[in-house]
Every structure is written in C-alpha cells, then in structure tokens.
PDB file of C-alpha atoms and ligand atoms in Angstrom:
ATOM      1  CA  MET Y 383     -95.949 129.151  18.788  1.00  0.00           C
ATOM      2  CA  ASP Y 384     -97.277 129.333  15.255  1.00  0.00           C
ATOM      3  CA  HIS Y 385     -95.621 132.376  13.638  1.00  0.00           C
ATOM      4  CA  LYS Y 386     -99.049 133.330  12.318  1.00  0.00           C
ATOM      5  CA  SER Y 387    -100.459 133.553  15.889  1.00  0.00           C
ATOM      6  CA  LEU Y 388    -102.308 136.802  16.376  1.00  0.00           C
ATOM      7  CA  PHE Y 389    -101.257 138.626  19.542  1.00  0.00           C
ATOM      8  CA  LEU Y 390    -103.766 140.776  21.425  1.00  0.00           C
ATOM      9  CA  ARG Y 391    -101.992 144.050  20.585  1.00  0.00           C
ATOM     10  CA  LYS Y 392    -101.920 143.273  16.838  1.00  0.00           C
ATOM     11  CA  PHE Y 393    -105.563 142.177  16.877  1.00  0.00           C
ATOM     12  CA  LEU Y 394    -106.646 145.437  18.578  1.00  0.00           C
ATOM     13  CA  TYR Y 395    -104.585 147.453  16.057  1.00  0.00           C
ATOM     14  CA  ASP Y 396    -106.058 145.558  13.090  1.00  0.00           C
ATOM     15  CA  GLU Y 397    -109.558 146.098  14.500  1.00  0.00           C
ATOM     16  CA  GLY Y 398    -108.905 149.866  14.460  1.00  0.00           C
ATOM     17  CA  VAL Y 399    -109.478 150.242  18.217  1.00  0.00           C
ATOM     18  CA  ASP Y 400    -108.725 153.736  19.588  1.00  0.00           C
ATOM     19  CA  PRO Y 401    -104.965 153.785  20.449  1.00  0.00           C
ATOM     20  CA  ASP Y 402    -105.491 154.782  24.104  1.00  0.00           C
ATOM     21  CA  LEU Y 403    -108.222 152.145  24.513  1.00  0.00           C
ATOM     22  CA  ARG Y 404    -105.849 149.587  22.934  1.00  0.00           C
ATOM     23  CA  ARG Y 405    -103.133 150.514  25.436  1.00  0.00           C
ATOM     24  CA  LEU Y 406    -105.579 150.339  28.355  1.00  0.00           C
ATOM     25  CA  ILE Y 407    -106.832 146.869  27.370  1.00  0.00           C
ATOM     26  CA  HIS Y 408    -103.238 145.690  26.923  1.00  0.00           C
ATOM     27  CA  THR Y 409    -102.306 147.081  30.344  1.00  0.00           C
ATOM     28  CA  VAL Y 410    -105.170 145.135  31.929  1.00  0.00           C
ATOM     29  CA  ALA Y 411    -103.975 142.012  30.067  1.00  0.00           C
ATOM     30  CA  VAL Y 412    -100.468 142.441  31.500  1.00  0.00           C
ATOM     31  CA  GLY Y 413    -102.013 142.894  34.966  1.00  0.00           C
ATOM     32  CA  GLY Y 414    -103.839 139.623  34.370  1.00  0.00           C
ATOM     33  CA  LYS Y 415    -100.511 137.902  33.726  1.00  0.00           C
ATOM     34  CA  TYR Y 416     -99.189 139.160  37.059  1.00  0.00           C
ATOM     35  CA  ILE Y 417    -102.352 137.985  38.855  1.00  0.00           C
ATOM     36  CA  SER Y 418    -102.113 134.609  37.133  1.00  0.00           C
ATOM     37  CA  SER Y 419     -98.585 134.143  38.485  1.00  0.00           C
ATOM     38  CA  LEU Y 420     -99.742 135.431  41.900  1.00  0.00           C
ATOM     39  CA  LEU Y 421    -102.357 132.660  41.991  1.00  0.00           C
ATOM     40  CA  ASN Y 422     -99.751 130.060  41.089  1.00  0.00           C
ATOM     41  CA  ALA Y 423     -97.499 131.132  43.941  1.00  0.00           C
ATOM     42  CA  ALA Y 424     -97.543 128.698  46.837  1.00  0.00           C
ATOM     43  CA  ASN Y 425     -97.913 131.533  49.305  1.00  0.00           C
ATOM     44  CA  ARG Y 426    -101.546 132.156  48.438  1.00  0.00           C
ATOM     45  CA  LYS Y 427    -102.481 129.748  51.209  1.00  0.00           C
ATOM     46  CA  MET Y 428    -100.421 131.809  53.673  1.00  0.00           C
ATOM     47  CA  ALA Y 429    -102.589 134.947  53.597  1.00  0.00           C
ATOM     48  CA  GLY Y 430    -102.825 136.625  56.975  1.00  0.00           C
ATOM     49  CA  THR Y 431     -99.339 135.428  57.887  1.00  0.00           C
ATOM     50  CA  ARG Y 432     -96.015 137.311  57.566  1.00  0.00           C
ATOM     51  CA  ASN Y 433     -93.453 136.455  54.920  1.00  0.00           C
ATOM     52  CA  ALA Y 434     -89.697 136.170  55.453  1.00  0.00           C
ATOM     53  CA  SER Y 435     -89.324 139.948  55.412  1.00  0.00           C
ATOM     54  CA  ALA Y 436     -92.044 140.215  58.045  1.00  0.00           C
ATOM     55  CA  GLU Y 437     -94.434 141.748  55.490  1.00  0.00           C
ATOM     56  CA  ASP Y 438     -98.109 140.995  55.937  1.00  0.00           C
ATOM     57  CA  GLN Y 439     -99.373 138.509  53.365  1.00  0.00           C
ATOM     58  CA  LEU Y 440    -102.437 140.144  51.842  1.00  0.00           C
ATOM     59  CA  GLU Y 441    -105.448 138.206  50.645  1.00  0.00           C
ATOM     60  CA  VAL Y 442    -104.947 137.571  46.934  1.00  0.00           C
ATOM     61  CA  ASP Y 443    -107.965 139.666  45.970  1.00  0.00           C
ATOM     62  CA  LYS Y 444    -106.433 142.701  47.695  1.00  0.00           C
ATOM     63  CA  GLN Y 445    -103.095 141.966  46.036  1.00  0.00           C
ATOM     64  CA  ALA Y 446    -104.842 141.732  42.673  1.00  0.00           C
ATOM     65  CA  ASP Y 447    -106.537 145.087  43.307  1.00  0.00           C
ATOM     66  CA  ILE Y 448    -103.196 146.738  44.130  1.00  0.00           C
ATOM     67  CA  ILE Y 449    -101.629 145.365  40.922  1.00  0.00           C
ATOM     68  CA  LEU Y 450    -104.479 146.631  38.726  1.00  0.00           C
ATOM     69  CA  GLN Y 451    -104.871 149.983  40.514  1.00  0.00           C
ATOM     70  CA  ASP Y 452    -101.148 150.776  40.220  1.00  0.00           C
ATOM     71  CA  MET Y 453    -101.019 149.860  36.525  1.00  0.00           C
ATOM     72  CA  ILE Y 454    -104.319 151.410  35.419  1.00  0.00           C
ATOM     73  CA  THR Y 455    -104.171 154.706  37.361  1.00  0.00           C
ATOM     74  CA  ALA Y 456    -100.641 155.338  36.023  1.00  0.00           C
ATOM     75  CA  LEU Y 457    -102.086 155.784  32.510  1.00  0.00           C
ATOM     76  CA  ASP Y 458    -102.683 159.494  31.804  1.00  0.00           C
ATOM     77  CA  TYR Y 459    -105.857 158.793  29.809  1.00  0.00           C
ATOM     78  CA  VAL Y 460    -107.539 157.123  32.798  1.00  0.00           C
ATOM     79  CA  ALA Y 461    -109.686 159.488  34.876  1.00  0.00           C
ATOM     80  CA  GLU Y 462    -111.303 157.123  37.402  1.00  0.00           C
ATOM     81  CA  TYR Y 463    -110.654 153.689  38.906  1.00  0.00           C
ATOM     82  CA  ALA Y 464    -113.566 151.973  40.693  1.00  0.00           C
ATOM     83  CA  SER Y 465    -112.871 148.656  42.414  1.00  0.00           C
ATOM     84  CA  GLU Y 466    -115.154 146.116  44.071  1.00  0.00           C
ATOM     85  CA  GLU Y 467    -112.469 145.951  46.781  1.00  0.00           C
ATOM     86  CA  GLN Y 468    -112.770 149.668  47.626  1.00  0.00           C
ATOM     87  CA  GLU Y 469    -115.602 151.781  49.001  1.00  0.00           C
ATOM     88  CA  THR Y 470    -115.097 154.826  46.778  1.00  0.00           C
ATOM     89  CA  VAL Y 471    -114.018 155.711  43.225  1.00  0.00           C
ATOM     90  CA  ILE Y 472    -110.373 156.783  42.838  1.00  0.00           C
ATOM     91  CA  LYS Y 473    -110.028 159.956  40.772  1.00  0.00           C
ATOM     92  CA  THR Y 474    -106.584 160.053  39.170  1.00  0.00           C
ATOM     93  CA  GLY Y 475    -106.613 163.819  38.583  1.00  0.00           C
ATOM     94  CA  ASN Y 476    -105.194 163.164  35.102  1.00  0.00           C
ATOM     95  CA  GLN Y 477    -106.002 166.224  32.971  1.00  0.00           C
ATOM     96  CA  HIS Y 478    -106.308 164.096  29.829  1.00  0.00           C
ATOM     97  CA  GLY Y 479    -108.339 161.375  31.514  1.00  0.00           C
ATOM     98  CA  LYS Y 480    -111.030 160.039  29.192  1.00  0.00           C
ATOM     99  CA  PHE Y 481    -111.803 156.572  30.601  1.00  0.00           C
ATOM    100  CA  SER Y 482    -113.453 155.429  33.827  1.00  0.00           C
ATOM    101  CA  VAL Y 483    -112.530 151.843  34.653  1.00  0.00           C
ATOM    102  CA  SER Y 484    -114.533 149.434  36.835  1.00  0.00           C
ATOM    103  CA  VAL Y 485    -112.674 146.409  38.213  1.00  0.00           C
ATOM    104  CA  ASP Y 486    -113.621 143.258  40.088  1.00  0.00           C
ATOM    105  CA  PRO Y 487    -109.989 142.272  40.691  1.00  0.00           C
ATOM    106  CA  LEU Y 488    -110.543 138.653  41.701  1.00  0.00           C
ATOM    107  CA  ASP Y 489    -114.135 137.451  41.633  1.00  0.00           C
ATOM    108  CA  GLY Y 490    -114.716 134.144  43.389  1.00  0.00           C
ATOM    109  CA  SER Y 491    -111.627 134.493  45.595  1.00  0.00           C
ATOM    110  CA  SER Y 492    -113.216 132.237  48.230  1.00  0.00           C
ATOM    111  CA  LEU Y 493    -112.869 129.383  45.684  1.00  0.00           C
ATOM    112  CA  ILE Y 494    -109.069 129.644  45.458  1.00  0.00           C
ATOM    113  CA  ASP Y 495    -108.467 127.480  48.526  1.00  0.00           C
ATOM    114  CA  VAL Y 496    -110.426 124.632  46.899  1.00  0.00           C
ATOM    115  CA  ASN Y 497    -108.533 125.127  43.627  1.00  0.00           C
ATOM    116  CA  LEU Y 498    -111.514 126.192  41.526  1.00  0.00           C
ATOM    117  CA  ALA Y 499    -111.281 128.754  38.696  1.00  0.00           C
ATOM    118  CA  VAL Y 500    -111.604 132.487  39.441  1.00  0.00           C
ATOM    119  CA  GLY Y 501    -111.588 135.627  37.324  1.00  0.00           C
ATOM    120  CA  THR Y 502    -111.010 139.357  36.870  1.00  0.00           C
ATOM    121  CA  ILE Y 503    -113.827 141.469  35.385  1.00  0.00           C
ATOM    122  CA  VAL Y 504    -113.218 144.908  33.830  1.00  0.00           C
ATOM    123  CA  GLY Y 505    -115.559 147.528  32.367  1.00  0.00           C
ATOM    124  CA  ILE Y 506    -114.338 150.611  30.474  1.00  0.00           C
ATOM    125  CA  HIS Y 507    -116.650 153.640  30.303  1.00  0.00           C
ATOM    126  CA  PRO Y 508    -116.303 157.160  28.889  1.00  0.00           C
ATOM    127  CA  VAL Y 509    -115.279 159.331  31.868  1.00  0.00           C
ATOM    128  CA  GLU Y 510    -118.545 161.226  31.956  1.00  0.00           C
ATOM    129  CA  GLU Y 511    -120.645 158.070  32.098  1.00  0.00           C
ATOM    130  CA  LEU Y 512    -119.283 155.786  34.840  1.00  0.00           C
ATOM    131  CA  ILE Y 513    -122.067 156.460  37.333  1.00  0.00           C
ATOM    132  CA  ASP Y 514    -124.963 156.303  34.908  1.00  0.00           C
ATOM    133  CA  SER Y 515    -125.816 153.058  33.078  1.00  0.00           C
ATOM    134  CA  GLY Y 516    -124.073 150.379  31.068  1.00  0.00           C
ATOM    135  CA  ARG Y 517    -125.251 151.621  27.681  1.00  0.00           C
ATOM    136  CA  HIS Y 518    -122.164 153.780  27.000  1.00  0.00           C
ATOM    137  CA  MET Y 519    -119.500 151.157  27.723  1.00  0.00           C
ATOM    138  CA  LEU Y 520    -116.520 151.305  25.360  1.00  0.00           C
ATOM    139  CA  ALA Y 521    -115.142 147.869  26.267  1.00  0.00           C
ATOM    140  CA  ALA Y 522    -115.659 144.944  28.606  1.00  0.00           C
ATOM    141  CA  LEU Y 523    -113.397 142.007  29.370  1.00  0.00           C
ATOM    142  CA  TYR Y 524    -112.764 139.180  31.774  1.00  0.00           C
ATOM    143  CA  ILE Y 525    -109.658 137.138  32.489  1.00  0.00           C
ATOM    144  CA  LEU Y 526    -110.301 133.547  33.590  1.00  0.00           C
ATOM    145  CA  TYR Y 527    -107.633 131.831  35.694  1.00  0.00           C
ATOM    146  CA  GLY Y 528    -108.278 128.129  35.100  1.00  0.00           C
ATOM    147  CA  PRO Y 529    -106.217 125.280  33.635  1.00  0.00           C
ATOM    148  CA  LEU Y 530    -105.483 127.951  31.017  1.00  0.00           C
ATOM    149  CA  THR Y 531    -105.478 131.714  31.515  1.00  0.00           C
ATOM    150  CA  THR Y 532    -107.853 133.200  28.946  1.00  0.00           C
ATOM    151  CA  LEU Y 533    -108.962 136.739  28.186  1.00  0.00           C
ATOM    152  CA  VAL Y 534    -112.351 137.407  26.575  1.00  0.00           C
ATOM    153  CA  PHE Y 535    -113.156 140.939  25.438  1.00  0.00           C
ATOM    154  CA  THR Y 536    -115.374 143.155  23.327  1.00  0.00           C
ATOM    155  CA  THR Y 537    -114.980 146.756  22.150  1.00  0.00           C
ATOM    156  CA  GLY Y 538    -118.435 146.665  20.585  1.00  0.00           C
ATOM    157  CA  ASN Y 539    -117.245 144.742  17.511  1.00  0.00           C
ATOM    158  CA  GLY Y 540    -117.860 141.126  18.517  1.00  0.00           C
ATOM    159  CA  VAL Y 541    -116.493 138.910  21.303  1.00  0.00           C
ATOM    160  CA  HIS Y 542    -113.032 137.341  21.029  1.00  0.00           C
ATOM    161  CA  GLU Y 543    -111.008 134.952  23.210  1.00  0.00           C
ATOM    162  CA  PHE Y 544    -107.242 134.989  23.726  1.00  0.00           C
ATOM    163  CA  VAL Y 545    -105.180 132.406  25.571  1.00  0.00           C
ATOM    164  CA  LEU Y 546    -101.986 133.131  27.523  1.00  0.00           C
ATOM    165  CA  SER Y 547     -99.191 131.282  25.763  1.00  0.00           C
ATOM    166  CA  PRO Y 548     -96.130 129.739  27.488  1.00  0.00           C
ATOM    167  CA  GLU Y 549     -94.161 132.627  25.983  1.00  0.00           C
ATOM    168  CA  GLY Y 550     -96.342 135.063  27.966  1.00  0.00           C
ATOM    169  CA  GLU Y 551     -98.386 136.480  25.070  1.00  0.00           C
ATOM    170  CA  PHE Y 552    -102.186 136.523  24.811  1.00  0.00           C
ATOM    171  CA  VAL Y 553    -102.830 134.778  21.477  1.00  0.00           C
ATOM    172  CA  LEU Y 554    -106.133 134.738  19.586  1.00  0.00           C
ATOM    173  CA  SER Y 555    -107.969 131.440  20.162  1.00  0.00           C
ATOM    174  CA  GLN Y 556    -111.560 132.268  19.122  1.00  0.00           C
ATOM    175  CA  LYS Y 557    -112.934 135.196  17.040  1.00  0.00           C
ATOM    176  CA  ASP Y 558    -116.555 136.414  16.911  1.00  0.00           C
ATOM    177  CA  ILE Y 559    -117.905 134.034  19.558  1.00  0.00           C
ATOM    178  CA  LYS Y 560    -121.696 133.648  19.348  1.00  0.00           C
ATOM    179  CA  VAL Y 561    -124.362 132.471  21.796  1.00  0.00           C
ATOM    180  CA  LYS Y 562    -127.077 130.336  20.180  1.00  0.00           C
ATOM    181  CA  PRO Y 563    -130.730 131.400  20.644  1.00  0.00           C
ATOM    182  CA  LYS Y 564    -131.193 128.348  22.920  1.00  0.00           C
ATOM    183  CA  GLY Y 565    -128.685 126.382  25.022  1.00  0.00           C
ATOM    184  CA  LYS Y 566    -128.578 123.213  27.119  1.00  0.00           C
ATOM    185  CA  ILE Y 567    -126.986 124.250  30.447  1.00  0.00           C
ATOM    186  CA  TYR Y 568    -128.082 126.410  33.370  1.00  0.00           C
ATOM    187  CA  SER Y 569    -126.627 127.960  36.543  1.00  0.00           C
ATOM    188  CA  PRO Y 570    -129.404 128.651  39.097  1.00  0.00           C
ATOM    189  CA  GLY Y 571    -127.615 130.857  41.697  1.00  0.00           C
ATOM    190  CA  GLY Y 572    -128.148 131.166  45.445  1.00  0.00           C
ATOM    191  CA  LEU Y 573    -129.845 128.798  47.888  1.00  0.00           C
ATOM    192  CA  ARG Y 574    -133.060 127.052  46.797  1.00  0.00           C
ATOM    193  CA  SER Y 575    -134.629 127.815  50.178  1.00  0.00           C
ATOM    194  CA  GLU Y 576    -134.156 131.542  49.488  1.00  0.00           C
ATOM    195  CA  TRP Y 577    -135.600 131.500  45.953  1.00  0.00           C
ATOM    196  CA  THR Y 578    -138.869 133.257  45.147  1.00  0.00           C
ATOM    197  CA  ASP Y 579    -141.711 131.111  43.771  1.00  0.00           C
ATOM    198  CA  ALA Y 580    -141.231 132.594  40.279  1.00  0.00           C
ATOM    199  CA  HIS Y 581    -137.506 131.716  40.174  1.00  0.00           C
ATOM    200  CA  ARG Y 582    -138.120 128.211  41.506  1.00  0.00           C
ATOM    201  CA  GLN Y 583    -140.835 127.567  38.915  1.00  0.00           C
ATOM    202  CA  TYR Y 584    -138.538 128.842  36.163  1.00  0.00           C
ATOM    203  CA  ILE Y 585    -135.619 126.634  37.250  1.00  0.00           C
ATOM    204  CA  ASP Y 586    -137.954 123.611  37.631  1.00  0.00           C
ATOM    205  CA  ASP Y 587    -139.103 124.285  34.035  1.00  0.00           C
ATOM    206  CA  LEU Y 588    -135.489 124.161  32.796  1.00  0.00           C
ATOM    207  CA  VAL Y 589    -134.842 120.951  34.777  1.00  0.00           C
ATOM    208  CA  GLU Y 590    -137.965 119.319  33.349  1.00  0.00           C
ATOM    209  CA  THR Y 591    -136.820 120.190  29.822  1.00  0.00           C
ATOM    210  CA  ASP Y 592    -133.470 118.407  30.295  1.00  0.00           C
ATOM    211  CA  TYR Y 593    -131.149 121.378  30.844  1.00  0.00           C
ATOM    212  CA  LYS Y 594    -127.917 120.264  32.559  1.00  0.00           C
ATOM    213  CA  LEU Y 595    -126.891 121.937  35.839  1.00  0.00           C
ATOM    214  CA  ARG Y 596    -123.499 123.658  35.600  1.00  0.00           C
ATOM    215  CA  TYR Y 597    -122.628 125.742  38.716  1.00  0.00           C
ATOM    216  CA  SER Y 598    -119.182 126.169  40.265  1.00  0.00           C
ATOM    217  CA  GLY Y 599    -119.966 129.168  42.468  1.00  0.00           C
ATOM    218  CA  GLY Y 600    -117.587 131.274  40.371  1.00  0.00           C
ATOM    219  CA  LEU Y 601    -119.315 133.880  38.197  1.00  0.00           C
ATOM    220  CA  VAL Y 602    -116.519 134.126  35.612  1.00  0.00           C
ATOM    221  CA  PRO Y 603    -116.050 130.386  34.914  1.00  0.00           C
ATOM    222  CA  ASP Y 604    -119.816 129.780  35.064  1.00  0.00           C
ATOM    223  CA  PHE Y 605    -120.546 132.629  32.615  1.00  0.00           C
ATOM    224  CA  ASN Y 606    -117.581 131.648  30.427  1.00  0.00           C
ATOM    225  CA  GLN Y 607    -119.024 128.145  30.115  1.00  0.00           C
ATOM    226  CA  ILE Y 608    -122.348 129.574  28.839  1.00  0.00           C
ATOM    227  CA  ILE Y 609    -120.501 131.682  26.235  1.00  0.00           C
ATOM    228  CA  MET Y 610    -118.057 128.963  25.148  1.00  0.00           C
ATOM    229  CA  LYS Y 611    -120.619 126.130  25.064  1.00  0.00           C
ATOM    230  CA  GLY Y 612    -122.719 128.251  22.707  1.00  0.00           C
ATOM    231  CA  GLY Y 613    -125.496 129.190  25.101  1.00  0.00           C
ATOM    232  CA  GLY Y 614    -127.648 128.435  28.114  1.00  0.00           C
ATOM    233  CA  LEU Y 615    -128.584 130.465  31.168  1.00  0.00           C
ATOM    234  CA  PHE Y 616    -126.696 131.901  34.148  1.00  0.00           C
ATOM    235  CA  SER Y 617    -128.754 133.379  36.940  1.00  0.00           C
ATOM    236  CA  TYR Y 618    -128.277 134.912  40.334  1.00  0.00           C
ATOM    237  CA  PRO Y 619    -131.840 135.857  41.224  1.00  0.00           C
ATOM    238  CA  ALA Y 620    -133.671 138.163  43.588  1.00  0.00           C
ATOM    239  CA  LEU Y 621    -133.907 136.307  46.918  1.00  0.00           C
ATOM    240  CA  LYS Y 622    -136.664 136.411  49.513  1.00  0.00           C
ATOM    241  CA  GLU Y 623    -134.438 138.300  52.004  1.00  0.00           C
ATOM    242  CA  ASN Y 624    -132.318 140.051  49.353  1.00  0.00           C
ATOM    243  CA  PRO Y 625    -134.535 141.297  46.491  1.00  0.00           C
ATOM    244  CA  GLU Y 626    -131.432 142.829  44.814  1.00  0.00           C
ATOM    245  CA  GLY Y 627    -129.670 139.453  44.742  1.00  0.00           C
ATOM    246  CA  LYS Y 628    -125.895 139.222  45.332  1.00  0.00           C
ATOM    247  CA  LEU Y 629    -124.003 140.325  42.228  1.00  0.00           C
ATOM    248  CA  ARG Y 630    -122.824 143.888  41.645  1.00  0.00           C
ATOM    249  CA  LEU Y 631    -124.215 145.890  38.748  1.00  0.00           C
ATOM    250  CA  LEU Y 632    -121.170 148.059  37.949  1.00  0.00           C
ATOM    251  CA  PHE Y 633    -118.339 145.609  38.624  1.00  0.00           C
ATOM    252  CA  GLU Y 634    -119.871 142.329  37.401  1.00  0.00           C
ATOM    253  CA  LEU Y 635    -123.156 142.661  35.545  1.00  0.00           C
ATOM    254  CA  TYR Y 636    -122.585 145.606  33.165  1.00  0.00           C
ATOM    255  CA  PRO Y 637    -119.368 144.085  31.666  1.00  0.00           C
ATOM    256  CA  LEU Y 638    -120.827 140.572  31.306  1.00  0.00           C
ATOM    257  CA  ALA Y 639    -124.084 141.952  29.885  1.00  0.00           C
ATOM    258  CA  PHE Y 640    -122.144 143.981  27.265  1.00  0.00           C
ATOM    259  CA  LEU Y 641    -120.155 140.862  26.306  1.00  0.00           C
ATOM    260  CA  CYS Y 642    -123.285 138.706  26.168  1.00  0.00           C
ATOM    261  CA  GLU Y 643    -125.232 141.160  23.976  1.00  0.00           C
ATOM    262  CA  GLN Y 644    -122.211 141.417  21.651  1.00  0.00           C
ATOM    263  CA  ALA Y 645    -122.259 137.616  21.376  1.00  0.00           C
ATOM    264  CA  GLY Y 646    -125.950 137.696  20.380  1.00  0.00           C
ATOM    265  CA  GLY Y 647    -127.318 136.879  23.824  1.00  0.00           C
ATOM    266  CA  MET Y 648    -129.271 138.883  26.382  1.00  0.00           C
ATOM    267  CA  ALA Y 649    -129.117 139.980  30.046  1.00  0.00           C
ATOM    268  CA  THR Y 650    -131.950 141.167  32.295  1.00  0.00           C
ATOM    269  CA  ASN Y 651    -132.773 141.649  35.962  1.00  0.00           C
ATOM    270  CA  GLY Y 652    -136.030 139.862  35.154  1.00  0.00           C
ATOM    271  CA  ILE Y 653    -137.763 143.071  34.057  1.00  0.00           C
ATOM    272  CA  GLU Y 654    -135.283 145.433  32.280  1.00  0.00           C
ATOM    273  CA  ASN Y 655    -132.092 144.883  30.274  1.00  0.00           C
ATOM    274  CA  ILE Y 656    -129.077 145.019  32.593  1.00  0.00           C
ATOM    275  CA  LEU Y 657    -127.330 147.688  30.493  1.00  0.00           C
ATOM    276  CA  ASP Y 658    -130.335 149.998  30.842  1.00  0.00           C
ATOM    277  CA  LEU Y 659    -130.444 149.782  34.650  1.00  0.00           C
ATOM    278  CA  LYS Y 660    -129.527 153.128  36.207  1.00  0.00           C
ATOM    279  CA  LEU Y 661    -126.539 153.042  38.556  1.00  0.00           C
ATOM    280  CA  GLU Y 662    -127.304 154.996  41.739  1.00  0.00           C
ATOM    281  CA  LYS Y 663    -124.305 153.873  43.840  1.00  0.00           C
ATOM    282  CA  ILE Y 664    -121.121 152.014  42.930  1.00  0.00           C
ATOM    283  CA  HIS Y 665    -121.777 148.867  45.033  1.00  0.00           C
ATOM    284  CA  GLN Y 666    -125.387 148.521  43.885  1.00  0.00           C
ATOM    285  CA  ARG Y 667    -126.550 144.919  43.387  1.00  0.00           C
ATOM    286  CA  ALA Y 668    -129.079 143.513  40.914  1.00  0.00           C
ATOM    287  CA  PRO Y 669    -130.653 140.141  40.066  1.00  0.00           C
ATOM    288  CA  ILE Y 670    -129.488 138.711  36.729  1.00  0.00           C
ATOM    289  CA  TYR Y 671    -130.618 136.285  34.048  1.00  0.00           C
ATOM    290  CA  ILE Y 672    -127.970 136.179  31.274  1.00  0.00           C
ATOM    291  CA  GLY Y 673    -127.257 133.945  28.286  1.00  0.00           C
ATOM    292  CA  SER Y 674    -129.293 132.707  25.309  1.00  0.00           C
ATOM    293  CA  LYS Y 675    -132.224 134.882  24.269  1.00  0.00           C
ATOM    294  CA  GLN Y 676    -134.845 132.125  24.529  1.00  0.00           C
ATOM    295  CA  GLU Y 677    -133.967 131.253  28.133  1.00  0.00           C
ATOM    296  CA  VAL Y 678    -133.721 134.902  29.195  1.00  0.00           C
ATOM    297  CA  GLU Y 679    -137.067 135.796  27.592  1.00  0.00           C
ATOM    298  CA  LYS Y 680    -138.618 132.799  29.379  1.00  0.00           C
ATOM    299  CA  ALA Y 681    -137.216 134.037  32.694  1.00  0.00           C
ATOM    300  CA  LYS Y 682    -138.853 137.438  32.091  1.00  0.00           C
ATOM    301  CA  GLU Y 683    -142.197 135.680  31.556  1.00  0.00           C
ATOM    302  CA  TYR Y 684    -141.900 133.942  34.939  1.00  0.00           C
ATOM    303  CA  ILE Y 685    -140.588 136.982  36.826  1.00  0.00           C
ATOM    304  CA  LYS Y 686    -143.268 139.326  35.506  1.00  0.00           C
ATOM    305  CA  THR Y 687    -145.923 137.101  37.086  1.00  0.00           C
ATOM    306  CA  GLU Y 688    -144.375 138.096  40.416  1.00  0.00           C
ATOM    307  CA  SER Y 689    -143.912 141.852  39.954  1.00  0.00           C
TER     308      SER Y 689
HETATM  309  P1  LIG X 817    -116.988 135.273  46.371  1.00  0.00           P
HETATM  310  O1  LIG X 817    -116.257 136.344  45.598  1.00  0.00           O
HETATM  311  O2  LIG X 817    -117.345 135.660  47.773  1.00  0.00           O
HETATM  312  O3  LIG X 817    -116.323 133.931  46.272  1.00  0.00           O
HETATM  313  O4  LIG X 817    -118.417 135.118  45.654  1.00  0.00           O
HETATM  314  C1  LIG X 817    -118.408 134.748  44.297  1.00  0.00           C
HETATM  315  C2  LIG X 817    -119.714 135.256  43.731  1.00  0.00           C
HETATM  316  O5  LIG X 817    -119.847 136.622  43.966  1.00  0.00           O
HETATM  317  C3  LIG X 817    -119.811 134.967  42.235  1.00  0.00           C
HETATM  318  O6  LIG X 817    -118.562 134.724  41.657  1.00  0.00           O
HETATM  319  C4  LIG X 817    -120.700 133.738  42.162  1.00  0.00           C
HETATM  320  O7  LIG X 817    -121.468 133.690  40.994  1.00  0.00           O
HETATM  321  C5  LIG X 817    -121.577 133.882  43.405  1.00  0.00           C
HETATM  322  O8  LIG X 817    -120.782 134.583  44.366  1.00  0.00           O
HETATM  323  C6  LIG X 817    -121.955 132.539  43.980  1.00  0.00           C
HETATM  324  O9  LIG X 817    -122.719 132.846  45.129  1.00  0.00           O
HETATM  325  P2  LIG X 817    -123.344 131.634  45.980  1.00  0.00           P
HETATM  326  O10 LIG X 817    -122.160 130.958  46.629  1.00  0.00           O
HETATM  327  O11 LIG X 817    -124.264 132.320  46.957  1.00  0.00           O
HETATM  328  O12 LIG X 817    -124.072 130.726  45.028  1.00  0.00           O
END
C-alpha cells in the first residue's frame, strides 16, 4: 500500500467531521468488513441448516443485521437503531444518545446465491429527526460487496469512495464524485407488465434516445454504477398494483437521495424530492427516480401527466 494512502479515519478527521460521527461511520465500516468476510464464507449456501456445533445457520441478511446492531447500539452516542430486518426501532436507552441510525443490512440478499453484488445502506439522523423526513440527515453511506468491497459516503461535504485494501483498511479511491447533468445508462425497475403508462412512455423515450440498459436487480450496485459512471437514471416506479413501488423510504431511498444530491444529482418520487417526503412509518415505501438532473426532471414531466 502506498504510504500516502488516505485511510477513512484520517480522511474523516481531516474533513473536520464531528468526533462521535467519525467514530460511528468507522464502526459501520468495520461492520462492513465483517459482513464482507461473512459473504466470502462457503457456508452462506448452507443457510437453514445446522453447523458442526448444531447452531442454526441464519440467512446472511439476518447475520449482517446482528453484526451491525451489536456494534452500533454499543456506542453510547447512538440513541436508536432502525433496521429493514426488524419491525420496530430499537431504543438503546443511552443517556447521551444523539444519533438515530437506519440500516438496510444486506440489500439484494436474494442475489447472493447467483453470485451478484449486494450492499449495506446506512443513514445517520439527529436523534430527534429519525421519523420525520430525510432533510436533516447528518451522513449517508453504502458498502458494496462486489469484486472489490467499497464504501461510499457523504457527511454533507461531497461524496467520496474508499476501497477495502488487502491489509483490511478502507483507503480513499475517489474524492468529490460528481454526477453529470445527463448520463447514458438507465435502470427501469420492476416488471414491464406492471408499469403505469407514464413510466412506460418515459422508459421508451430513454430507449429511443440510445440510453443503455443496466439492471442487476441489486439497488446498491445499480445505483453505484450511475454514480461511478458519471450519471444516468435509476428507477423503481409506482406500479399498477403497488402505487408506492417496492423500495423503502427510510432504509434505502433517503440515504441514496442524500448521496445523489451531494454528488450534484437529484432524487424524486415523480412529484416531490425524496428527502422532502414525510416519513409516517418506518417500513414506508416510495417510487423513485434518481440520478442525473436532466433524466430526473424528464421523469417528473412524464409522471405529472398521470397525477
Ligand atoms: P431483495 O433484497 O429481495 O433481493 O430485493 C432487492 C431490491 O429490493 C433492490 O435491491 C432492487 O433494486 C429491487 O429489489 C429489484 O426488484 P425487482 O427484482 O422487482 O426488479
């Protein structure tokens, strides 16, 4: 490793990030290392069976949730832990708790058995704001478990990517990542037969203007590709039978919307900005169009014809 490599902890310190927020982000990063090694263990295909010590093999997404819950709730400045894997918010009872943390421990876990990339998504809110909107977020990050394990985060001062080195450190790989006003790739979301007319017309417009289809079925790798390829459009739309779509506002959409806006992009449910949507319940879903401003604005034009 180049001796000038910038580790995550040093980068956060140099950026002047609040010390407790620095420690929380680093704790999540360490949890990501444990999850990365969990995914590389052969036993992931043995879930539902019993290991040598007759312990039940948990699904990896539940194992990932246990890792992150144990590490995050042990921090005395964390007040609440909300997980996509759990029905209710865990209140730590910490007297000095100042952060509420939302976690999608392992998004896309159904893709693991076909060896496709999956990810962890984390949002960090001031304790008094978790169940409100996304506008007060202090930090957002995702960890992508692919050929490399990468961590992409923002604390409201740009978007930066770190890669997990063989030595086990997250090392800065890209600083101040930006999304261009217009991209070349799109992810349409859902089943075509379930799309509304407005969504279908919008996607057909992108196809007719030579956008390339990029869709793995994993939100984190698909969104990461939009960010790292400099732009484009990811969508999971309102569906005829499910007008709220599939993706969860608190656990998935708020963090990615914060990251995308920090990278100069945009995120909407077709009508309002994602970060302005009011959260009424923790497993609330919402449609999403996220990525380059031009594509997202165009989506709003199509969707408003339907509302
Ligand atoms: P799983 O977590 O059940 O694998 O779903 C992954 C996901 O929530 C998200 O990662 C994808 O963007 C979306 O589903 C893909 O959904 P479709 O398979 O309906 O396109």
